[in-house]
GROMACS .gro file of C-alpha atoms in nm:
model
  255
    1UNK     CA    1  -2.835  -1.805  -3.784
    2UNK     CA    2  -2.436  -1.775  -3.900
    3UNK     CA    3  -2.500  -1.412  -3.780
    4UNK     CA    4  -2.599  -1.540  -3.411
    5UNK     CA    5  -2.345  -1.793  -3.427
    6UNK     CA    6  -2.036  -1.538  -3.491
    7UNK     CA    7  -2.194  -1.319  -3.215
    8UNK     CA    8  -2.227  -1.621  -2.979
    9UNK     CA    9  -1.808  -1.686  -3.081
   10UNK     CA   10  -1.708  -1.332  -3.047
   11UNK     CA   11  -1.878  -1.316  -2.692
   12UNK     CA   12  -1.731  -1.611  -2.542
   13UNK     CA   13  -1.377  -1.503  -2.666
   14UNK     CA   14  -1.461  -1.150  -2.545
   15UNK     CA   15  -1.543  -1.348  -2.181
   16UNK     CA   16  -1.199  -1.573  -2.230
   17UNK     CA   17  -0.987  -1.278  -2.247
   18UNK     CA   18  -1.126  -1.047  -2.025
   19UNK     CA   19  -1.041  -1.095  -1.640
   20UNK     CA   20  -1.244  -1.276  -1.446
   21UNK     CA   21  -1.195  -1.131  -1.127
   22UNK     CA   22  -1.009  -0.808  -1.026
   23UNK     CA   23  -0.705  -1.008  -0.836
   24UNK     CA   24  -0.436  -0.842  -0.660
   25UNK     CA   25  -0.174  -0.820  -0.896
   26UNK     CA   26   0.133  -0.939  -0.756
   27UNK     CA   27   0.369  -1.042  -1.101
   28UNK     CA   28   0.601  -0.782  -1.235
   29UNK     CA   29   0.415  -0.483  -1.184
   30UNK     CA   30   0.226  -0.555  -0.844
   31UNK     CA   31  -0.119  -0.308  -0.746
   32UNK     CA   32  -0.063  -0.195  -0.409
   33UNK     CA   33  -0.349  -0.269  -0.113
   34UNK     CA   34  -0.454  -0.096   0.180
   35UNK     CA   35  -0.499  -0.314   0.504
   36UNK     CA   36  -0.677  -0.249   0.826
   37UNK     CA   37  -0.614  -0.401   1.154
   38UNK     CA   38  -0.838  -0.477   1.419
   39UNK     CA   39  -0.620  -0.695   1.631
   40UNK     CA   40  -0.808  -0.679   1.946
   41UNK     CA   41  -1.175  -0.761   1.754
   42UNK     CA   42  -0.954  -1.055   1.541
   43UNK     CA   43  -1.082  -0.860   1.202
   44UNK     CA   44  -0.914  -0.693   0.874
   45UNK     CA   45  -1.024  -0.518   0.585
   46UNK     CA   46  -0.805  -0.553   0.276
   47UNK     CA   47  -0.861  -0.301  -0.010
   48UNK     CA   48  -0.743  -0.306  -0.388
   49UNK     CA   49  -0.606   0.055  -0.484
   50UNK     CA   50  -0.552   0.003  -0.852
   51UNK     CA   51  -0.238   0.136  -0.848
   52UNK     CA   52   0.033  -0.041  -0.992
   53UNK     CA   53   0.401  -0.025  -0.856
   54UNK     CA   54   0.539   0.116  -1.152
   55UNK     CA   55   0.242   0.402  -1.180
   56UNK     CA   56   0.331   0.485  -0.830
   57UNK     CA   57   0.711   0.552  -0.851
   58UNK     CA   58   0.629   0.744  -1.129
   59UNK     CA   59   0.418   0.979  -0.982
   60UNK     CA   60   0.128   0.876  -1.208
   61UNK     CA   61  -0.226   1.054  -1.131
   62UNK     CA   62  -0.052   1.157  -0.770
   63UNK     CA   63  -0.227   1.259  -0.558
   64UNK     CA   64  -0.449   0.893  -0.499
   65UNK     CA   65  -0.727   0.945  -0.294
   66UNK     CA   66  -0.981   0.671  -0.157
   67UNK     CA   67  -1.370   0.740  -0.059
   68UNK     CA   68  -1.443   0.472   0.207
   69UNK     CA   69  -1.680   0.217   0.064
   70UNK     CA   70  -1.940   0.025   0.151
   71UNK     CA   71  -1.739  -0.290   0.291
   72UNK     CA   72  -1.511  -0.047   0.508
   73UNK     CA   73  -1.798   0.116   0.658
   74UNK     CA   74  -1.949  -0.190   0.769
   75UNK     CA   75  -1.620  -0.292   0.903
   76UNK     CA   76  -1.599   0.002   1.088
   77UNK     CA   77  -1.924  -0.035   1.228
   78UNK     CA   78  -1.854  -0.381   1.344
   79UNK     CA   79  -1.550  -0.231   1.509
   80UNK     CA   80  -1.608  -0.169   1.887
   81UNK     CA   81  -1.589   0.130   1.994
   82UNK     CA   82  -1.257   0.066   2.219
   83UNK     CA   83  -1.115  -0.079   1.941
   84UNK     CA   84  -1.135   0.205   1.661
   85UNK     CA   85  -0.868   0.431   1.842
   86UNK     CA   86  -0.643   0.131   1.785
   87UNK     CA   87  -0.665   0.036   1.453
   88UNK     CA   88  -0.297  -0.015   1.250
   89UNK     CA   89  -0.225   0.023   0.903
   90UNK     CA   90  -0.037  -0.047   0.596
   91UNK     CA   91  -0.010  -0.044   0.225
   92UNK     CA   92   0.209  -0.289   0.045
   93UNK     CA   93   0.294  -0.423  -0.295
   94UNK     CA   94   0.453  -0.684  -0.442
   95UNK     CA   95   0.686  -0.814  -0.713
   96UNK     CA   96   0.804  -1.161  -0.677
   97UNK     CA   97   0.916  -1.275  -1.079
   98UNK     CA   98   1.298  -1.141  -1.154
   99UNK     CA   99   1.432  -0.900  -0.955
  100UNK     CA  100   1.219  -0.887  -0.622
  101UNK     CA  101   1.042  -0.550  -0.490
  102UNK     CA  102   0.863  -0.497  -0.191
  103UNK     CA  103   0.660  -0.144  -0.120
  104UNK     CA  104   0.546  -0.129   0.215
  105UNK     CA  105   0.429   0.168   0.465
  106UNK     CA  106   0.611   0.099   0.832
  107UNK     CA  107   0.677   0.216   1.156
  108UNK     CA  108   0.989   0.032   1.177
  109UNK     CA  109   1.149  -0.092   0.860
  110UNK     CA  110   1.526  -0.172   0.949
  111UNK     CA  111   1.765  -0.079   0.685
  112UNK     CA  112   1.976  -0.390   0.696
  113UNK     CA  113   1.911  -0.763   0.692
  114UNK     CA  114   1.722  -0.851   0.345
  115UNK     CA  115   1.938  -1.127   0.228
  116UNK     CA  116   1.850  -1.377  -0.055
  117UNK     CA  117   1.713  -1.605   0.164
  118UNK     CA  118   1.480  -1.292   0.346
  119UNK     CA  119   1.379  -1.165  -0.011
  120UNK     CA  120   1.304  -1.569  -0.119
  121UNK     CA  121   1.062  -1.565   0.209
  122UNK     CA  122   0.921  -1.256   0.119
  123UNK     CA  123   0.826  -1.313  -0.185
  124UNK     CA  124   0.671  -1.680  -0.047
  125UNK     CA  125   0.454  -1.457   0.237
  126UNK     CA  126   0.358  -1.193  -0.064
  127UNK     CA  127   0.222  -1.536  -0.314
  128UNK     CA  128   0.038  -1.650   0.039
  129UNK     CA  129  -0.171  -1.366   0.180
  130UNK     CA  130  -0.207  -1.196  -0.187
  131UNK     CA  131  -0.333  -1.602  -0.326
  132UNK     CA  132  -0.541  -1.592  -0.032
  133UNK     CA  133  -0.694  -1.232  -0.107
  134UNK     CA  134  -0.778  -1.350  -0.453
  135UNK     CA  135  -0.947  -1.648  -0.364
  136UNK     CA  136  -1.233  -1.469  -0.171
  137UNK     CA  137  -1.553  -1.399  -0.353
  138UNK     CA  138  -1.540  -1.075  -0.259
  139UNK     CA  139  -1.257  -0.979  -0.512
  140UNK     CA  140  -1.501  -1.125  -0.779
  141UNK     CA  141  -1.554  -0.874  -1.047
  142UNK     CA  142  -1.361  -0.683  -1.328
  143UNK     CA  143  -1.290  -0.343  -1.132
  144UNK     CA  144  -1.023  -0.212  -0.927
  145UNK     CA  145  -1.067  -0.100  -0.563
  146UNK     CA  146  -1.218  -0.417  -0.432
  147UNK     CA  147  -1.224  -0.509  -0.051
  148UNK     CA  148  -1.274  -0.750   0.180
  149UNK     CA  149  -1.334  -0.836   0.578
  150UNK     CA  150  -1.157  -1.144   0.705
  151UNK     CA  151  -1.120  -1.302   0.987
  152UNK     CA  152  -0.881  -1.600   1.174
  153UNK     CA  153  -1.159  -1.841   0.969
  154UNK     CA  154  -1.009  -1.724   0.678
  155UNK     CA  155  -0.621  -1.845   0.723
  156UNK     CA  156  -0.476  -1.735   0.483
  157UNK     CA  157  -0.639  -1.430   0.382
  158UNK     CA  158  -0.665  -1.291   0.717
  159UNK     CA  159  -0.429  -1.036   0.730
  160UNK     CA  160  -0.402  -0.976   1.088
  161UNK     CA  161  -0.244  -1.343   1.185
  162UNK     CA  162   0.079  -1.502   1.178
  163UNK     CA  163   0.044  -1.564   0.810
  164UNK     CA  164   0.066  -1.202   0.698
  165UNK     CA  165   0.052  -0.963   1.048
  166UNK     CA  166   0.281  -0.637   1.075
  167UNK     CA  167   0.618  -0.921   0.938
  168UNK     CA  168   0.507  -1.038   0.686
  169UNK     CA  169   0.448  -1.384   0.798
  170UNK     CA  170   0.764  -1.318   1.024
  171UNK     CA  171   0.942  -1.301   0.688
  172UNK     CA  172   1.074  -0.941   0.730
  173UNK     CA  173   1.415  -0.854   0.953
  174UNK     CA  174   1.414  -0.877   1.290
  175UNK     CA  175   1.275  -0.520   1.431
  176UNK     CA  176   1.017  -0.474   1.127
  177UNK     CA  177   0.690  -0.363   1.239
  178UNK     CA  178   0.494  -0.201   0.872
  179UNK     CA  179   0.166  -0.138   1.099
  180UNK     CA  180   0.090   0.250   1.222
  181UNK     CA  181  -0.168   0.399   1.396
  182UNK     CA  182  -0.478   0.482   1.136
  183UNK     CA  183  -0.434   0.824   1.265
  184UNK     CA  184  -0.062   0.899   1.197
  185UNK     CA  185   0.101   0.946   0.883
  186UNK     CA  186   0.269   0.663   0.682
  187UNK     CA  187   0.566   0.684   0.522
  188UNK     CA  188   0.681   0.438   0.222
  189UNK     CA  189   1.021   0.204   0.204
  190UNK     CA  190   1.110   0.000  -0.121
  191UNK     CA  191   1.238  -0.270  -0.056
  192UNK     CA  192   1.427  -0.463  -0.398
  193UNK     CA  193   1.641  -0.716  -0.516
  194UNK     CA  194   1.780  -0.615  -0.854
  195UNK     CA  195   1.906  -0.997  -0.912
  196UNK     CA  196   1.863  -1.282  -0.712
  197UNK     CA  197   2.282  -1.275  -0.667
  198UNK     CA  198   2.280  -1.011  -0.416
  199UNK     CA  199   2.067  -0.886  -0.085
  200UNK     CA  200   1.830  -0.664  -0.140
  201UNK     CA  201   1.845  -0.306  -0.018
  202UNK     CA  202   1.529  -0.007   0.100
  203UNK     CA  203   1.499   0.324  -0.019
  204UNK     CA  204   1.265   0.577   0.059
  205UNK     CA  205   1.085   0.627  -0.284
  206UNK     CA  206   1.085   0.970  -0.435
  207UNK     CA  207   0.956   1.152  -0.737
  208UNK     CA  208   1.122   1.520  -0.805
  209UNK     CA  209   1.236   1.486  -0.455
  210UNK     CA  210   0.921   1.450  -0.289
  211UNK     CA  211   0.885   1.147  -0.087
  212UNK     CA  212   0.565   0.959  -0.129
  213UNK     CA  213   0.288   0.943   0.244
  214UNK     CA  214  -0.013   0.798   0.338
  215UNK     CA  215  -0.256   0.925   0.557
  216UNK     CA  216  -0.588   0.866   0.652
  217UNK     CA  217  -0.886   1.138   0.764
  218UNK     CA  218  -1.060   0.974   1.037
  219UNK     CA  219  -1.325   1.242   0.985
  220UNK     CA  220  -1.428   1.140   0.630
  221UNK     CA  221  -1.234   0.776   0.631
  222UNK     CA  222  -1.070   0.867   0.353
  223UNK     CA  223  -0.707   0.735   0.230
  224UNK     CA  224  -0.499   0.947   0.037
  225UNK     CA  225  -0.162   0.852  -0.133
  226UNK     CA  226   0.085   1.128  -0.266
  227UNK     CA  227   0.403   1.286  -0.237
  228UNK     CA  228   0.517   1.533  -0.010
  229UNK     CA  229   0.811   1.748   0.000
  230UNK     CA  230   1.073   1.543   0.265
  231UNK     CA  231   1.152   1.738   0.603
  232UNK     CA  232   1.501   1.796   0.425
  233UNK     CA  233   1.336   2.019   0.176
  234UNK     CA  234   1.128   2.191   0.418
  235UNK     CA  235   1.453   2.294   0.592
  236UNK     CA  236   1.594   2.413   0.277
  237UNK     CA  237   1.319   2.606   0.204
  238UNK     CA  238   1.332   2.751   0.541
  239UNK     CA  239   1.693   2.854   0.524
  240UNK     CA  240   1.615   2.983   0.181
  241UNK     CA  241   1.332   3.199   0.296
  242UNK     CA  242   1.551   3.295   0.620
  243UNK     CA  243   1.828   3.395   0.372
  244UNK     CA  244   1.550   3.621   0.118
  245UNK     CA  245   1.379   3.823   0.460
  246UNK     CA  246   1.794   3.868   0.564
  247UNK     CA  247   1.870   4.034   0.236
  248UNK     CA  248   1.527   4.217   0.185
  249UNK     CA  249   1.610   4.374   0.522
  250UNK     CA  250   1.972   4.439   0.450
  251UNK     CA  251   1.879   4.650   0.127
  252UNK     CA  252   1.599   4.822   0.298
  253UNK     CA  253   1.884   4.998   0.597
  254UNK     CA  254   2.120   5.079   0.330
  255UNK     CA  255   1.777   5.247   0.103
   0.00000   0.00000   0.00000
């Protein structure tokens, strides 16, 4: 019976630690999520990656690449078929404790304009959709890589109305659009705050030089996430490899 009884206890503090659901992280080390926009049909599909800010500056386990599950097929499928060759995209993250950072993929991310105030409202449009997110059964669970369809009915959680949309609530500078065509590639901007006492600045994030992309394969529907030499370094290598066939042929007339 004592035996039971410390199994019973060691169970239910097993179940008290453990998660219970797989949330959107949005603290100090945010996951990043993957949202699809069907504007026209009023629907979205939001995604959990797994991948944590921090693992993704880093470079961690790059490339990321995403099967299309079962939720994003049937959103797909519920997608008319005028509507697919306009679906948007984005991936985002959040950190809203400390020193705020925003990751976001964007057509048009201005460079200026993230005061205090913008990174404050941010951070509030973040807590919103992301609370939202979490609240829906469909994040139940204790894995990464949840998703879920919403709709207007869904307020906050929808993430293709004036609470979240391409603005981030309207949030972002004037002139930010982060949505882009699901058949184009993505790049990513990082947005932070390093203290509160300052406005925050975006970067283009980078690991060995390589800038990090999205892009999607509307063949297989599959996301991928990784970095990619910038068109910068492609030019170098160019005038590098310009500069090698100039001097291979220069020692071949004097030969």
């Amino acid at each position: 019976m004592k035996r039971k009884q410390q199994i019973m206890a060691a169970a239910v503090a097993s179940a008290l630690a453990g998660p219970a659901f797989a949330d959107i992280t949005l603290g100090g080390n945010g996951e990043l999520f993957w949202t699809v926009f069907d504007f026209n049909g009023e629907r979205a599909y939001t995604r959990d990656l797994g991948i944590t800010m921090d693992s993704f500056l880093a470079g961690t386990s790059n490339p990321w690449v995403f099967a299309p599950d079962a939720t994003f097929a049937t959103f797909l499928s519920e997608t008319s078929v005028s509507n697919r060759p306009l679906l948007t995209y984005n991936i985002t993250a959040g950190d809203v404790s400390g020193g705020r950072r925003f990751l976001t993929t964007g057509g048009t991310i201005p460079d200026t304009g993230y005061t205090t105030a913008v990174m404050t409202n941010l951070g509030a449009a973040f807590t919103n959709f992301v609370g939202g997110q979490n609240a829906l059964p469909a994040h139940g669970g204790a894995t990464d890589n949840l998703s879920a369809i919403t709709t207007p009915t869904d307020t906050a959680a929808y993430a293709g109305g004036a609470l979240w949309g391409t603005t981030f609530n309207g949030k972002a500078p004037a002139g930010t659009d982060n949505s882009v065509a699901i058949a184009q590639t993505a790049s990513f901007y990082l947005i932070s705050q390093p203290n509160q006492a300052t406005a925050g600045t975006w970067s283009i994030p980078t690991v060995a030089g390589n800038a990090f992309q999205a892009s999607f394969d509307s063949g297989t529907n599959t996301l991928t996430v990784q970095a990619v030499p910038e068109p910068s370094t492609y030019a170098m290598l160019g005038l590098g490899l310009m500069g090698l066939g100039f001097a291979v042929r220069r020692g071949a007339k004097r030969a």
